[in-house]
PDB file of C-alpha atoms in Angstrom:
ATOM      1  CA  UNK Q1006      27.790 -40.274 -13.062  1.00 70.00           C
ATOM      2  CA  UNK Q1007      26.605 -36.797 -13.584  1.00 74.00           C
ATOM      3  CA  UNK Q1008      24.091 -35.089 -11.404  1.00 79.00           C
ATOM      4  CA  UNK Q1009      20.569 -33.958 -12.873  1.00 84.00           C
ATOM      5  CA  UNK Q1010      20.311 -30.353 -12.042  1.00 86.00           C
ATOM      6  CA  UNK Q1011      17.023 -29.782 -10.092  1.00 84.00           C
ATOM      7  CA  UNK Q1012      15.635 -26.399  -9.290  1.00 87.00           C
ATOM      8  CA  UNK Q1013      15.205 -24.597  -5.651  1.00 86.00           C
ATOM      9  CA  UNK Q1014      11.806 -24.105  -6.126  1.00 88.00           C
ATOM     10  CA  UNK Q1015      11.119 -27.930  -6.612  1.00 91.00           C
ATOM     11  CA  UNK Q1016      13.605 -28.791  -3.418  1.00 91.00           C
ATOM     12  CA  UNK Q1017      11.420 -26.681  -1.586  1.00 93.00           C
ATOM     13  CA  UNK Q1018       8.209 -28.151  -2.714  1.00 94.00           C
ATOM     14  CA  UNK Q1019       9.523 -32.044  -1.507  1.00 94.00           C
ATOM     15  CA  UNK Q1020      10.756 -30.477   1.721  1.00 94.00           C
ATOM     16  CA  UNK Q1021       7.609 -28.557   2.512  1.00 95.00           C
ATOM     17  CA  UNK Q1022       5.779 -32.178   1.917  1.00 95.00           C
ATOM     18  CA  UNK Q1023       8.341 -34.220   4.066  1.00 94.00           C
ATOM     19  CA  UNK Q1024       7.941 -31.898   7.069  1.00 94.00           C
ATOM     20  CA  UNK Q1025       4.351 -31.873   6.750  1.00 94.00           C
ATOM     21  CA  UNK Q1026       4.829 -35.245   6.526  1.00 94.00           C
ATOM     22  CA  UNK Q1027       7.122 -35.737   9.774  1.00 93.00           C
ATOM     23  CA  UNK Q1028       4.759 -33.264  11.568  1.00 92.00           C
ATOM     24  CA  UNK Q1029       1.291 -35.404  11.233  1.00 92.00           C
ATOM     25  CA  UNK Q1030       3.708 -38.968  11.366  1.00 90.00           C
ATOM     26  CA  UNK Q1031       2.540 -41.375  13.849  1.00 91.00           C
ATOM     27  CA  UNK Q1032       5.900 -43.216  13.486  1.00 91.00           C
ATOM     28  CA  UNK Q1033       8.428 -41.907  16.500  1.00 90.00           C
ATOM     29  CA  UNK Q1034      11.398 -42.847  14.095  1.00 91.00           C
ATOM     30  CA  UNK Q1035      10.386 -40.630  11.643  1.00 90.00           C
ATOM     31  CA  UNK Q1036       9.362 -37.903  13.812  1.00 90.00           C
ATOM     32  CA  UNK Q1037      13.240 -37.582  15.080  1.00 92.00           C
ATOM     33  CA  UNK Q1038      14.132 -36.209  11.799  1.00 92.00           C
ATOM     34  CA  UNK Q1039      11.971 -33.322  11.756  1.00 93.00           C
ATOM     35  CA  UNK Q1040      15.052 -30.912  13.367  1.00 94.00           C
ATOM     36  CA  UNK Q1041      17.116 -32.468  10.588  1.00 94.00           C
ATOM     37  CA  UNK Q1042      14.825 -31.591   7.512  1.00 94.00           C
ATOM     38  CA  UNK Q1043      13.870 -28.093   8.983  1.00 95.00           C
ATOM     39  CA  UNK Q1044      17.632 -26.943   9.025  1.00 96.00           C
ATOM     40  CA  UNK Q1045      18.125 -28.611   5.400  1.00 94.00           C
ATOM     41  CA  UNK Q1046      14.830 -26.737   4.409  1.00 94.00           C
ATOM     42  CA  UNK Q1047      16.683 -23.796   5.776  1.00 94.00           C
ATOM     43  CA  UNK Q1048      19.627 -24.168   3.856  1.00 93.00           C
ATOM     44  CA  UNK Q1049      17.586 -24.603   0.674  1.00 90.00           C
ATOM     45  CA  UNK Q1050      16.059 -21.127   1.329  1.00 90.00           C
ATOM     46  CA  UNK Q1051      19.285 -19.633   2.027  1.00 91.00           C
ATOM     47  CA  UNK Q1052      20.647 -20.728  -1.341  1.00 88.00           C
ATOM     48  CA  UNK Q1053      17.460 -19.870  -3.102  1.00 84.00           C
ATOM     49  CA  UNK Q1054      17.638 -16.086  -2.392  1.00 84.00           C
ATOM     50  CA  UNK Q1055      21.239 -16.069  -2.303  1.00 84.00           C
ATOM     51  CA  UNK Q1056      21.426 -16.614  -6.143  1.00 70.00           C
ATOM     52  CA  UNK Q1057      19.727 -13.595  -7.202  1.00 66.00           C
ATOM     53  CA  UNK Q1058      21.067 -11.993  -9.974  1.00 64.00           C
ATOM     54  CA  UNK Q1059      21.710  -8.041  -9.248  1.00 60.00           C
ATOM     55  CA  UNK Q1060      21.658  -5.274 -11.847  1.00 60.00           C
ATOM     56  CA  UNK Q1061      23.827  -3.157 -12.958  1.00 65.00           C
ATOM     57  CA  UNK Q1062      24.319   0.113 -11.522  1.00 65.00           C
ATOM     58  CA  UNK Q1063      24.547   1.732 -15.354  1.00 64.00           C
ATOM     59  CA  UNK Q1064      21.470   0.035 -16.139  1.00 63.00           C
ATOM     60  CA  UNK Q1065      19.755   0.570 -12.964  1.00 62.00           C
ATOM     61  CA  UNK Q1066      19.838   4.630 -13.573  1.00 64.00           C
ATOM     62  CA  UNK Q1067      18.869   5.178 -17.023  1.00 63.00           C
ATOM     63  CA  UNK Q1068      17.156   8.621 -18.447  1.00 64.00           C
ATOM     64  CA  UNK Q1069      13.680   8.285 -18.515  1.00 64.00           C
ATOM     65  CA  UNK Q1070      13.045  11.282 -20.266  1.00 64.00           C
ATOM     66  CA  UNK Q1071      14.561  11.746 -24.068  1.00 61.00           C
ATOM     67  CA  UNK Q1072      17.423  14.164 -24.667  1.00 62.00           C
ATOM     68  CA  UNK Q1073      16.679  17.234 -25.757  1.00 62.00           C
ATOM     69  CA  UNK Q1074      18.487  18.994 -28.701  1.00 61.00           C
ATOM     70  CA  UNK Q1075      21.338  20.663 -27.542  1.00 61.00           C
ATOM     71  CA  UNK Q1076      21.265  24.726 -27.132  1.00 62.00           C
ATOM     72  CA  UNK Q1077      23.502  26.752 -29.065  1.00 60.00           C
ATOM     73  CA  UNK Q1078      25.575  29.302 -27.068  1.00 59.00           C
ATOM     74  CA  UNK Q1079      28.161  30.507 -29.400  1.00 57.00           C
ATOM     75  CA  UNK Q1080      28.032  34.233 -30.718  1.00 58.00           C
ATOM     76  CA  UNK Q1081      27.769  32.873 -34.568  1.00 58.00           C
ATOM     77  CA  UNK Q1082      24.572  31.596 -33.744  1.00 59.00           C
ATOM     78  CA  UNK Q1083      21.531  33.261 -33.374  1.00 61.00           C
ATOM     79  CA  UNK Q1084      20.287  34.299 -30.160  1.00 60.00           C
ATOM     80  CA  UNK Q1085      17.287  33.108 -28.235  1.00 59.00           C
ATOM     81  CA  UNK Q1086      14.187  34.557 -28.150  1.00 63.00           C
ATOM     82  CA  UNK Q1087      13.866  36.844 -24.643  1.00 61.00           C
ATOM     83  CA  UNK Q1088      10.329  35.491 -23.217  1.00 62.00           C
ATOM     84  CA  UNK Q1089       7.307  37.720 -23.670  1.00 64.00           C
ATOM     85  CA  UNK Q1090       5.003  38.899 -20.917  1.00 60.00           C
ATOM     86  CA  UNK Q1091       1.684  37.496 -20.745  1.00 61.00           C
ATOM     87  CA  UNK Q1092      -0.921  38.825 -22.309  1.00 60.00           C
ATOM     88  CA  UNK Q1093      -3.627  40.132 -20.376  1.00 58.00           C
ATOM     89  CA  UNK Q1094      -6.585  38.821 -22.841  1.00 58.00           C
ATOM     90  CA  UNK Q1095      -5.405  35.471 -21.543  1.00 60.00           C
ATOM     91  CA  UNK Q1096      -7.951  34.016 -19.126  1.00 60.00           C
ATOM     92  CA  UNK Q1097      -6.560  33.808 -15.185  1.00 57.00           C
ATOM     93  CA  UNK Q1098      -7.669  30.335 -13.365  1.00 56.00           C
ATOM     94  CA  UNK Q1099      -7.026  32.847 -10.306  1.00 57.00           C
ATOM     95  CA  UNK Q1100      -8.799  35.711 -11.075  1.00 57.00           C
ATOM     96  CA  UNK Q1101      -8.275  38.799  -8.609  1.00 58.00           C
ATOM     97  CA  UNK Q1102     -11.200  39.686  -6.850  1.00 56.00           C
ATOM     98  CA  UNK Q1103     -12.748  43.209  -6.419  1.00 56.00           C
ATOM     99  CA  UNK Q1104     -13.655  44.258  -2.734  1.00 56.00           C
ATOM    100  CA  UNK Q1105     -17.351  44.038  -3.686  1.00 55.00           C
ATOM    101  CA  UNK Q1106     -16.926  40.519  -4.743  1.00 53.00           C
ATOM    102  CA  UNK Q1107     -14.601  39.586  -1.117  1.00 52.00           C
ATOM    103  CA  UNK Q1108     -17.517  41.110   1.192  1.00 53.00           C
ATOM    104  CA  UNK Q1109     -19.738  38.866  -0.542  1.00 54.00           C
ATOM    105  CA  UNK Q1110     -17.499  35.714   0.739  1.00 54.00           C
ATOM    106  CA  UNK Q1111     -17.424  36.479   4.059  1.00 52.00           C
TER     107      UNK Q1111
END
């Protein structure tokens, strides 16, 4: 006869309510199975977290960023632009201050 597959998740459910059960029982008979269902509770956990599925270590580190078009670094091609000095028209966020303007700070 085959077995109906049930999930952890509802094992652990029934077993939270049988221990709660066992825990508020007025019945003594009953109350000597609490060890019992807390170490099959306990095995239900184990088995729960043990099934986990893990990732892949290729898929775990993947680029986040897009990859840029390759540089050209053979003599045929044509060379890259050297980089320009600022220009000084362009406004500083930092702007040096004159010794007038530092007495005024202190």
């Amino acid at each position: 006869m085959p077995v109906k597959k049930v999930k952890m998740s509802t094992l652990r459910t029934y077993i939270d309510a049988l221990l709660d059960y066992t825990t508020y029982s007025k019945y003594p008979e009953i109350i000597t199975h609490y060890n019992s269902l807390r170490m099959v509770r306990k095995i239900i956990i184990k088995e729960q977290y043990s099934g986990g599925t893990q990732t892949k270590v290729s898929s775990f580190f993947t680029k986040v960023c897009p990859q840029s078009a390759p540089i050209q670094t053979s003599a045929s091609g044509p060379a890259p632009a050297s980089p320009q000095p600022a220009s000084p028209d362009i406004d500083d966020p930092m702007p040096m201050l004159s010794g007038a303007e530092e007495d005024d700070l202190e």
